[in-house]
Amino acid sequence: MSSLLEVKDLVIKFGLRTGDVTATTGVSFTIEKGEKLGLVGESGAGKSVTGFSIIVLISKPGYVADGHILFKGTDLTKISSEEMRNIRGNRISMIFQDPMMTLNPVLTIGTQMTETLLAHNPKMSMKEASEIALEKLRKVHIPSPEKRLEQYPHEFSGGMRQRIIIAIALITDPEIIIADEPTTALDVTIQAEIMDLISELCETEDMGFILITHDLAVVASVTENIAVMYAGRIVEKGRTRDVIDNPQHPYTKGLIKALPEGAKGSNRLNQIKGMMPTLTNIPDGCAFNPRCPYVMDICKTDEPSLIQVKGMDTQAACFLCKEEVFTNE
Amino acid sequence: MSRHIDNFKQSYLWYAFKRDKVAIASMIVLCILVFTAVFAPLIATYNPYDPINTDVMNSEIPPLWMEGGDSAFLMGTDAQGRDLFSTMVYGMRISLLIGVGAVVLQSVIGITIGLISGYFGGKLDSFFMRMADVQLSFSYLMVAIFFTAILQAAVGVGRFGEIAIPFLILVIGFSQWPQYARTVRASVLAEKKKEYVEAARVTGFGAGRIMWGHIFPNTLSPILVLSTIQVANAVMSEAALSFLGLGMPISRPSLGSLINSGFEYIFSGAWWITIFPGVLLVVLILSINLLGDFLRDVLNPKLYKG
């Protein structure tokens, strides 16, 4: 029995005039029905491009150079664009960051919802489509949905719009939902509401859910599994609780320390020194070595691969984990 | 439907319109003129195309209020003895038909090309835009004179009269499409970067559906403004061509050919044959242009000025 989605050794490159730039290297993860996975990392770590690669919509000049994306056993990198269009938005949906921008300002939300349905089910009647749209609006707790169907996006608040976007993503009963920073543009109370809604829906609908974000708090509260990305590589992955409570990779440690709660007593927030390298300028060996507080000689020459951490359910790409030099503070 | 009317009544467009006296006046004038043109057979006192109503003995009768005026001919008659008022009403009908027809043709070609070059970009875009540059570097008059001359020679002047309306629509329509293509392309370039377009792609929509269903409705306001200005331009182009003798024949005159036909008689005292159609043309164009200005100011003050 193959997994719902399996990403294997994904390499995404961007063809530039000066040569190819590698955006992600050897990214692998799997996701099962009803599972919620968090993809975490700084801006430019390759989270979003990984998300887009799953629906085969990397914007030019990016392309998948190597690796497989298996959706229920079918390799999405190998099927025709016609077949892909039938999967995209139908069986795999995506939710975007900014709810103010993702709805078309001149179409009523009813039109936008039914259009998605009709595009994937040409035989469906308009009436059936609007009934499904109503049902989905109820599911995302929009009050008096009959009236709302005829309104335009500017008549809704930000939180309401994000819920409508979720309803549109849900409308074809997809098997996987990819959310690219779905709550970044919303304030904290609405954020919690939206995240609760999404995780509740994932459980009732038995969907796989990939949450792409840089917000560790959101990941910790929603997901079961986590993959931490740095400079296009997964540096640590495992059960969310384990990784947050007991991080193995120095980068993950740094991220968690950087949370405001970590700055107890002292006035300054802890931060990881330096910046993430640009993709054209990734250092030899471990990509994190210039910023790593525990850097060793081997880190500057060899690249660590993801290995099982002893006695734990976590995998990390760090030599410290291998040699067991590194103990938890 | 009533919801749409309610929405319109609450819109800024309606609010601004109610407060703009010039816009209201031009709208009223334009409505009267269009109504007259559409219902020409009911309003005109004679059918100017019917030879029974023409009598050379009635030629060059001055308007009613002048000495020698005839109560049968309100605005006098032209050189062929046709009632000038009826001929003008029918002429305006032809002018408007050609103007609107040419704009429909322009917009269909221009919007399609503009959407395609804006959305796909790259070589296709360069090709269409260079084509537009080439097209615009020819004066439409030159193109029209060239094709009219060929066509008149090919089918004969007599038959040319029968195909003059579609021919003028084609000539004016084809010579002006770059205006639309450029305006639409510019809007598409701005709209295409917005996230809703990406969201539509993620939903699995094809390029055609995204272009026509999602981007096109967002470019409507510049198109609307451009269209009003282009109708006025097309009516004027037609009048200019007809005035040069390249447009509508005198047996089925448009406003332009009426002005032209009266021009020979203006110094012999029959000024009304030229002046009345001329004034009507000015009023028609002015009301369209003023409405276009109003729309431009309301919809987007930064837009193209005609």
XYZ file of C-alpha atoms in Angstrom:
635
model
C 0.000 0.000 0.000
C 1.617 3.216 -1.138
C 1.409 6.389 0.897
C -0.998 9.196 0.046
C 1.926 11.375 -0.960
C 5.553 10.505 -1.070
C 8.239 12.988 -2.026
C 11.535 11.262 -2.767
C 14.908 12.985 -3.136
C 13.380 16.033 -4.739
C 15.874 18.328 -6.451
C 14.519 21.597 -7.798
C 16.733 23.834 -9.872
C 16.344 27.274 -11.344
C 17.916 27.746 -14.742
C 19.556 31.147 -14.787
C 21.739 32.738 -17.422
C 24.762 32.159 -15.238
C 23.955 28.474 -14.778
C 21.572 26.392 -12.731
C 20.900 27.251 -9.126
C 19.743 24.495 -6.837
C 16.759 25.481 -4.720
C 16.187 22.192 -2.924
C 18.388 19.119 -2.588
C 17.249 15.656 -1.601
C 13.976 16.661 0.013
C 12.024 13.579 1.078
C 8.917 13.159 3.162
C 5.728 11.163 3.170
C 2.244 11.982 4.245
C -0.655 9.651 5.008
C -4.406 10.141 5.085
C -5.439 12.503 7.845
C -1.834 13.327 8.641
C -0.722 16.894 9.235
C 2.835 17.813 8.330
C 4.545 21.109 9.054
C 7.241 22.375 6.707
C 9.237 24.976 8.622
C 12.141 27.224 7.753
C 13.338 30.747 7.125
C 12.364 32.731 4.035
C 14.137 31.275 1.046
C 14.679 27.862 2.604
C 12.738 26.229 -0.229
C 9.476 25.540 1.591
C 7.143 27.200 -0.877
C 8.894 25.886 -3.934
C 8.577 22.386 -2.480
C 4.858 23.027 -1.989
C 4.449 24.246 -5.553
C 6.418 21.295 -6.911
C 3.778 18.949 -5.508
C 1.165 20.477 -7.801
C 3.795 20.785 -10.568
C 3.479 24.546 -10.827
C 6.962 25.852 -10.195
C 7.213 29.189 -11.930
C 9.816 29.484 -14.656
C 12.779 29.186 -14.783
C 12.413 26.599 -12.004
C 12.104 22.908 -12.773
C 12.247 19.553 -11.018
C 15.720 18.239 -11.860
C 15.560 14.950 -10.024
C 13.446 12.918 -7.651
C 9.873 11.681 -7.578
C 6.584 12.949 -6.260
C 4.323 9.959 -5.813
C 0.648 10.702 -5.288
C -1.010 7.367 -4.468
C 1.715 5.658 -6.467
C 1.488 7.914 -9.567
C 4.562 9.994 -10.258
C 3.313 13.551 -10.723
C 6.547 14.626 -12.394
C 5.911 12.187 -15.239
C 2.229 12.584 -16.106
C 0.890 14.845 -18.865
C -0.188 18.403 -18.128
C -3.808 17.436 -18.944
C -3.794 14.743 -16.258
C -2.038 17.085 -13.881
C -4.675 19.762 -14.376
C -7.260 17.246 -13.290
C -5.372 16.541 -10.064
C -4.427 20.130 -9.332
C -7.224 21.961 -7.539
C -9.312 18.805 -7.607
C -7.490 16.144 -5.604
C -4.690 18.364 -4.302
C -5.675 21.906 -3.318
C -3.611 24.817 -2.196
C -4.321 27.752 0.124
C -2.294 30.936 -0.111
C -0.903 33.499 2.217
C -2.855 36.637 1.508
C -6.639 36.301 1.541
C -6.947 39.893 0.297
C -5.279 38.999 -2.965
C -6.264 35.436 -3.795
C -9.917 36.086 -4.594
C -10.773 37.710 -7.889
C -12.165 41.157 -6.984
C -14.721 41.334 -9.793
C -16.399 37.941 -9.459
C -18.898 36.970 -6.771
C -17.664 34.291 -4.427
C -20.506 32.069 -5.619
C -19.132 32.271 -9.153
C -15.627 31.566 -7.968
C -16.731 28.548 -5.972
C -18.980 26.953 -8.557
C -16.468 27.636 -11.316
C -13.913 25.445 -9.597
C -16.426 22.631 -9.241
C -17.718 22.868 -12.786
C -14.210 23.016 -14.226
C -13.447 19.638 -12.711
C -16.906 18.099 -13.146
C -18.211 19.303 -16.504
C -21.396 17.230 -16.148
C -22.499 18.849 -12.915
C -25.432 21.258 -13.104
C -25.226 24.810 -11.848
C -27.799 24.004 -9.185
C -25.876 21.073 -7.766
C -22.716 23.144 -7.775
C -24.294 25.964 -5.787
C -25.688 23.477 -3.303
C -22.224 22.059 -2.718
C -20.851 25.597 -2.432
C -23.463 26.368 0.236
C -22.625 23.215 2.127
C -18.915 24.056 2.136
C -19.572 27.602 3.275
C -21.533 26.169 6.196
C -18.631 23.880 6.948
C -16.269 26.811 7.338
C -18.840 28.522 9.589
C -19.879 31.402 7.344
C -23.199 32.777 8.634
C -26.159 33.025 6.198
C -24.259 31.491 3.282
C -27.175 31.886 0.826
C -26.773 35.639 0.963
C -23.010 35.476 0.960
C -22.784 33.553 -2.306
C -23.889 36.619 -4.227
C -21.417 38.982 -2.617
C -18.065 40.188 -3.862
C -14.748 39.670 -2.026
C -14.566 43.299 -0.851
C -17.690 42.714 1.227
C -15.831 40.276 3.493
C -13.280 40.734 6.256
C -9.834 39.141 6.084
C -10.697 36.180 8.299
C -13.919 35.563 6.367
C -12.059 35.649 3.077
C -9.519 33.129 4.279
C -12.414 30.886 5.284
C -13.934 31.275 1.848
C -10.583 30.379 0.330
C -10.546 27.297 2.507
C -14.076 26.511 1.363
C -12.953 26.844 -2.273
C -9.982 24.568 -1.584
C -12.351 22.036 0.000
C -15.042 22.232 -2.625
C -13.827 19.316 -4.729
C -13.186 17.129 -1.654
C -9.430 16.988 -2.200
C -7.224 14.362 -0.626
C -4.385 16.730 0.188
C -4.409 20.403 1.110
C -1.223 22.419 0.928
C -1.359 25.667 2.883
C 1.387 28.177 2.163
C 1.532 30.422 5.239
C -2.269 30.532 5.488
C -2.404 32.781 8.519
C 0.511 35.150 8.069
C -1.698 37.999 6.875
C -4.213 37.607 9.693
C -4.101 38.795 13.273
C -3.404 36.345 16.065
C -6.941 35.637 17.246
C -8.192 35.017 13.719
C -5.054 32.958 13.121
C -5.973 30.548 15.889
C -9.549 30.346 14.632
C -8.452 29.541 11.088
C -5.894 26.965 12.191
C -8.455 25.250 14.414
C -10.870 25.206 11.518
C -8.320 23.680 9.157
C -7.245 20.967 11.563
C -10.844 20.168 12.446
C -11.686 19.826 8.746
C -8.633 17.638 8.114
C -9.829 15.261 10.793
C -13.458 15.117 9.681
C -12.607 14.850 5.969
C -9.584 12.581 6.493
C -7.333 14.762 4.338
C -3.580 15.009 4.257
C -2.423 18.487 5.186
C 0.896 20.179 4.505
C 1.415 23.410 6.415
C 4.190 25.609 5.076
C 5.124 28.295 7.571
C 7.899 29.950 9.516
C 5.767 30.106 12.632
C 6.870 27.342 14.989
C 4.035 28.055 17.395
C 1.432 27.388 14.720
C 3.188 24.194 13.637
C 3.418 22.997 17.223
C -0.267 23.545 17.852
C -1.573 21.949 14.677
C 0.681 19.341 13.131
C 1.739 15.846 14.142
C 4.913 15.738 12.092
C 7.429 18.369 11.218
C 10.232 18.839 8.695
C 12.673 21.685 9.256
C 14.240 23.090 6.104
C 17.419 25.080 5.751
C 18.939 26.268 2.454
C 16.945 23.759 0.429
C 17.619 20.751 2.631
C 15.590 19.034 5.283
C 17.821 19.246 8.330
C 15.532 17.597 10.820
C 12.258 15.742 10.752
C 10.203 13.754 13.180
C 7.169 13.954 15.458
C 6.360 17.577 16.136
C 6.357 17.151 19.912
C 9.744 15.434 19.921
C 11.372 17.981 17.644
C 10.034 20.969 19.528
C 10.753 19.570 22.986
C 14.037 17.952 22.128
C 15.609 19.422 18.988
C 18.655 17.633 17.625
C 19.983 19.807 14.830
C 21.740 23.024 15.943
C 19.575 25.001 13.513
C 16.341 23.715 15.037
C 17.768 24.430 18.475
C 18.523 27.971 17.379
C 15.024 28.440 15.990
C 13.387 27.284 19.177
C 15.690 29.364 21.322
C 14.793 32.357 19.203
C 11.154 32.185 20.291
C 10.304 35.005 22.702
C 9.567 32.473 25.474
C 13.200 31.364 25.238
C 14.465 34.747 26.360
C 13.503 34.357 29.980
C 15.195 36.819 32.265
C 17.403 38.487 29.715
C 16.039 41.433 27.826
C 17.237 40.490 24.393
C 15.783 37.801 22.214
C 18.117 34.996 21.230
C 18.804 34.895 17.557
C 20.807 32.746 15.212
C 23.808 34.790 14.155
C 24.309 35.584 10.503
C 22.021 35.074 7.546
C 20.981 32.092 5.514
C 23.339 31.774 2.520
C 21.911 32.749 -0.850
C 21.285 29.836 -3.172
C 24.156 30.803 -5.439
C 26.561 30.853 -2.557
C 25.987 27.773 -0.411
C 29.145 26.875 1.552
C 30.917 23.533 1.170
C 30.040 20.802 3.613
C 27.076 21.438 5.861
C 25.131 24.484 4.647
C 24.689 25.633 8.230
C 28.379 25.521 9.214
C 29.156 29.293 9.103
C 26.407 29.964 11.630
C 26.657 26.839 13.740
C 27.860 27.324 17.306
C 29.073 23.692 17.425
C 30.947 23.713 14.123
C 33.653 21.065 13.661
C 36.274 20.557 10.935
C 34.296 17.825 9.209
C 31.315 20.200 8.785
C 33.345 22.363 6.418
C 34.224 19.553 4.035
C 31.530 16.869 4.151
C 27.809 17.251 3.846
C 25.878 15.362 6.531
C 22.940 13.211 5.448
C 19.722 12.653 7.374
C 20.298 9.913 9.924
C 18.195 8.339 12.619
C 18.992 9.870 16.003
C 19.795 7.143 18.486
C 16.967 6.264 20.790
C 14.579 8.712 19.172
C 11.993 8.846 16.423
C 13.741 11.863 14.899
C 16.030 12.136 11.916
C 18.618 14.904 11.705
C 21.328 15.895 9.258
C 24.176 16.665 11.598
C 27.501 15.006 12.410
C 26.946 15.695 16.071
C 24.024 13.288 16.153
C 26.107 10.578 14.538
C 29.070 10.791 16.830
C 26.966 11.211 19.902
C 29.304 13.990 20.961
C 26.355 16.210 21.220
C 24.241 15.818 24.307
C 21.218 17.796 25.166
C 21.698 20.731 27.378
C -31.843 41.539 -11.672
C -33.388 44.048 -9.277
C -30.387 43.394 -7.043
C -28.119 44.553 -9.839
C -30.170 47.701 -10.286
C -29.974 48.358 -6.554
C -26.242 47.793 -6.645
C -25.899 50.213 -9.512
C -27.896 52.847 -7.674
C -25.488 52.602 -4.761
C -22.390 52.675 -6.937
C -19.929 55.515 -7.127
C -20.506 55.736 -10.870
C -24.169 56.626 -10.392
C -23.331 58.983 -7.530
C -20.776 60.862 -9.638
C -23.091 60.876 -12.646
C -25.937 62.507 -10.719
C -23.613 65.309 -9.673
C -22.060 65.966 -13.070
C -24.268 68.317 -15.103
C -22.157 67.997 -18.230
C -22.397 64.211 -18.111
C -26.180 64.322 -17.626
C -26.611 66.772 -20.507
C -24.418 64.726 -22.864
C -26.214 61.557 -21.848
C -29.592 63.107 -22.651
C -28.381 64.455 -25.998
C -26.742 61.163 -26.890
C -29.841 59.182 -25.925
C -32.031 61.391 -28.118
C -29.633 61.071 -31.055
C -29.275 57.302 -30.716
C -33.033 56.913 -30.339
C -33.579 58.999 -33.451
C -31.045 56.982 -35.386
C -32.430 53.621 -34.308
C -36.035 54.561 -35.045
C -35.162 56.573 -38.156
C -37.956 55.118 -40.329
C -40.547 56.230 -37.755
C -39.107 59.676 -37.178
C -38.033 60.765 -40.649
C -40.809 62.313 -42.672
C -39.615 60.752 -45.922
C -37.608 57.727 -46.885
C -34.616 59.293 -48.633
C -33.690 55.994 -50.321
C -37.004 55.818 -52.146
C -36.835 57.607 -55.523
C -40.574 58.331 -55.324
C -39.849 60.898 -52.651
C -37.179 62.677 -54.660
C -37.999 65.316 -57.162
C -35.263 67.377 -58.769
C -37.716 70.255 -58.919
C -37.548 70.401 -55.118
C -33.774 70.749 -55.000
C -32.113 73.299 -52.772
C -35.258 74.478 -51.042
C -34.203 76.488 -47.987
C -35.303 75.635 -44.441
C -38.854 76.301 -43.365
C -38.249 79.591 -41.612
C -36.441 81.215 -44.536
C -37.954 82.907 -47.479
C -38.945 80.334 -50.073
C -39.142 77.579 -47.467
C -41.623 74.779 -47.963
C -43.691 73.461 -45.062
C -43.066 69.938 -46.332
C -39.328 70.248 -45.758
C -38.414 71.342 -42.234
C -34.733 71.817 -42.888
C -34.954 72.308 -46.606
C -33.744 69.929 -49.259
C -30.410 68.938 -50.700
C -29.181 69.243 -54.257
C -31.115 66.184 -55.333
C -34.361 67.337 -53.833
C -34.356 65.012 -50.805
C -35.753 66.217 -47.510
C -32.616 67.218 -45.566
C -33.992 66.310 -42.124
C -34.879 62.761 -43.167
C -31.594 62.313 -44.989
C -29.677 63.480 -41.917
C -31.550 61.104 -39.647
C -30.797 58.195 -41.965
C -27.242 59.439 -42.404
C -26.669 59.513 -38.672
C -27.959 55.970 -38.530
C -25.317 54.871 -41.011
C -22.595 56.867 -39.240
C -23.429 55.312 -35.878
C -23.734 51.843 -37.369
C -20.270 52.110 -38.907
C -18.843 53.668 -35.737
C -20.197 51.021 -33.389
C -19.473 48.192 -35.825
C -15.885 49.316 -36.262
C -15.401 49.568 -32.495
C -16.825 46.081 -31.950
C -14.407 44.737 -34.547
C -11.474 46.690 -33.095
C -12.220 45.523 -29.599
C -12.614 41.877 -30.542
C -9.281 41.846 -32.364
C -7.525 44.167 -29.928
C -8.709 42.510 -26.717
C -7.870 39.024 -27.953
C -4.395 40.039 -29.060
C -3.839 42.136 -25.944
C -4.834 39.276 -23.636
C -2.667 36.772 -25.468
C 0.435 38.947 -25.618
C 0.063 40.148 -22.048
C -0.602 36.697 -20.613
C 1.918 34.615 -22.527
C 4.558 37.298 -23.019
C 7.857 36.409 -24.649
C 8.150 36.049 -28.423
C 4.399 36.099 -29.003
C 4.171 39.406 -27.191
C 7.044 40.919 -29.165
C 5.523 39.750 -32.423
C 2.067 41.228 -31.764
C 3.380 44.468 -30.350
C 5.740 45.044 -33.282
C 2.785 44.334 -35.555
C 0.846 46.988 -33.659
C 3.715 49.441 -34.090
C 3.818 48.811 -37.820
C 0.047 49.177 -38.032
C 0.081 52.466 -36.142
C 2.848 53.874 -38.292
C 0.431 53.883 -41.248
C -2.221 56.559 -41.212
C -5.642 54.904 -41.393
C -6.514 57.372 -44.159
C -3.676 56.077 -46.271
C -4.735 52.480 -45.724
C -8.358 53.339 -46.432
C -7.572 55.282 -49.605
C -5.411 52.442 -50.826
C -8.034 49.733 -50.276
C -10.965 51.837 -51.432
C -9.195 52.611 -54.672
C -8.483 48.934 -55.274
C -11.977 47.851 -54.321
C -13.716 50.521 -56.370
C -11.667 49.515 -59.375
C -12.387 45.853 -58.767
C -16.169 45.928 -58.268
C -17.075 49.199 -59.937
C -18.350 52.355 -58.280
C -21.968 51.287 -58.541
C -21.562 48.035 -56.679
C -19.145 49.623 -54.235
C -22.088 51.509 -52.744
C -23.717 48.232 -51.711
C -20.721 46.918 -49.843
C -19.573 50.290 -48.498
C -20.871 49.784 -44.924
C -19.128 46.471 -44.166
C -16.074 47.694 -46.009
C -15.805 50.869 -43.922
C -16.318 48.863 -40.739
C -13.476 46.562 -41.775
C -11.095 49.354 -42.727
C -11.682 51.430 -39.607
C -11.806 48.342 -37.398
C -8.552 46.886 -38.653
C -6.658 50.146 -38.608
C -7.417 50.905 -34.957
C -7.015 47.561 -33.135
C -3.559 48.410 -31.691
C -5.177 50.974 -29.374
C -7.127 48.177 -27.709
C -4.300 45.685 -27.808
C -1.934 48.058 -26.050
C -4.421 49.140 -23.391
C -5.471 45.572 -22.636
C -1.905 44.280 -22.635
C -0.854 46.931 -20.126
C -3.708 45.981 -17.783
C -3.028 42.277 -18.197
C 0.618 42.764 -17.280
C -0.480 44.433 -14.046
C -3.235 41.915 -13.266
C -1.237 38.812 -14.096
C 1.121 39.371 -11.168
C -1.733 39.378 -8.665
C -2.234 36.333 -6.546
C -5.734 35.532 -7.699
C -4.290 34.593 -11.081
C -1.894 32.208 -9.412
C -4.752 30.870 -7.305
C -6.716 30.239 -10.493
C -3.789 28.317 -11.937
C -3.473 26.304 -8.753
C -7.167 25.463 -9.040
C -6.333 23.761 -12.302
C -7.858 26.227 -14.758
C -6.488 26.426 -18.285
C -4.961 29.519 -19.848
C -8.102 30.403 -21.827
C -10.359 30.321 -18.796
C -7.913 32.372 -16.744
C -7.533 34.976 -19.492
C -11.214 35.416 -20.342
C -12.861 34.489 -17.058
C -10.498 36.026 -14.547
C -8.167 38.637 -16.038
C -10.510 40.088 -18.662
C -13.232 41.249 -16.214
C -10.528 43.095 -14.300
C -9.484 45.068 -17.377
C -13.007 46.198 -18.233
C -12.839 49.738 -16.910
C -10.058 50.983 -19.212
C -11.750 49.141 -22.070
C -15.029 50.923 -21.351
C -13.377 54.338 -21.397
C -11.409 53.553 -24.525
C -14.537 52.286 -26.262
C -16.470 55.534 -25.855
C -13.564 57.515 -27.242
C -13.093 55.043 -30.067
C -16.761 55.211 -31.122
C -16.383 58.975 -31.520
C -13.114 58.470 -33.386
C -14.637 55.884 -35.687
C -17.640 58.094 -36.500
C -15.223 60.894 -37.274
C -12.993 58.655 -39.388
C -15.997 57.548 -41.366
C -17.077 61.165 -41.882
C -13.577 62.085 -43.029
C -13.448 59.199 -45.501
C -16.901 59.992 -46.822
C -16.011 63.641 -47.103
C -13.068 62.649 -49.279
C -15.443 60.646 -51.451
C -14.091 57.318 -50.283
C -16.927 56.338 -48.021
C -20.676 56.162 -48.374
C -22.023 57.040 -51.820
C -24.384 59.983 -52.160
C -27.303 57.648 -52.839
C -26.995 56.314 -49.278
C -25.286 59.213 -47.566
C -23.754 59.206 -44.122
C -23.223 62.497 -42.307
C -19.791 62.842 -43.898
C -20.959 62.373 -47.445
C -23.861 64.764 -46.826
C -21.421 67.435 -45.714
C -19.367 66.727 -48.795
C -22.332 66.872 -51.151
C -23.397 70.233 -49.817
C -19.933 71.662 -49.981
C -20.217 72.541 -53.687
C -23.337 74.594 -53.020
C -22.206 76.462 -49.965
C -21.174 79.572 -51.902
C -24.258 79.509 -54.075
C -26.243 80.185 -50.931
C -27.457 76.665 -50.052
C -25.426 76.554 -46.849
C -27.902 74.371 -44.993
C -26.919 71.203 -46.872
C -23.483 71.321 -45.268
C -24.105 73.159 -42.022
C -26.948 71.047 -40.577
C -25.234 67.672 -40.964
C -22.010 69.300 -39.773
C -23.638 70.594 -36.585
C -25.273 67.212 -36.001
C -21.893 65.480 -36.373
C -20.266 67.898 -33.933
C -23.029 67.440 -31.359
C -22.885 63.661 -31.698
C -19.103 63.451 -31.304
C -19.026 66.031 -28.546
C -21.624 64.226 -26.439
C -19.809 60.904 -26.827
C -16.464 62.452 -25.987
C -17.781 64.301 -22.933
C -19.293 61.075 -21.646
C -15.987 59.343 -22.278
C -14.164 62.013 -20.292
C -16.614 61.592 -17.456
C -16.135 57.831 -17.420
C -12.379 58.206 -17.485
C -12.408 60.599 -14.546
C -14.658 58.339 -12.519
C -13.127 54.973 -13.307
C -9.462 55.877 -13.295
C -8.083 59.388 -13.313
C -4.660 58.135 -14.384
C -5.910 56.612 -17.604
C -5.075 57.190 -21.258
C -6.297 60.545 -22.548
C -7.974 60.316 -25.928
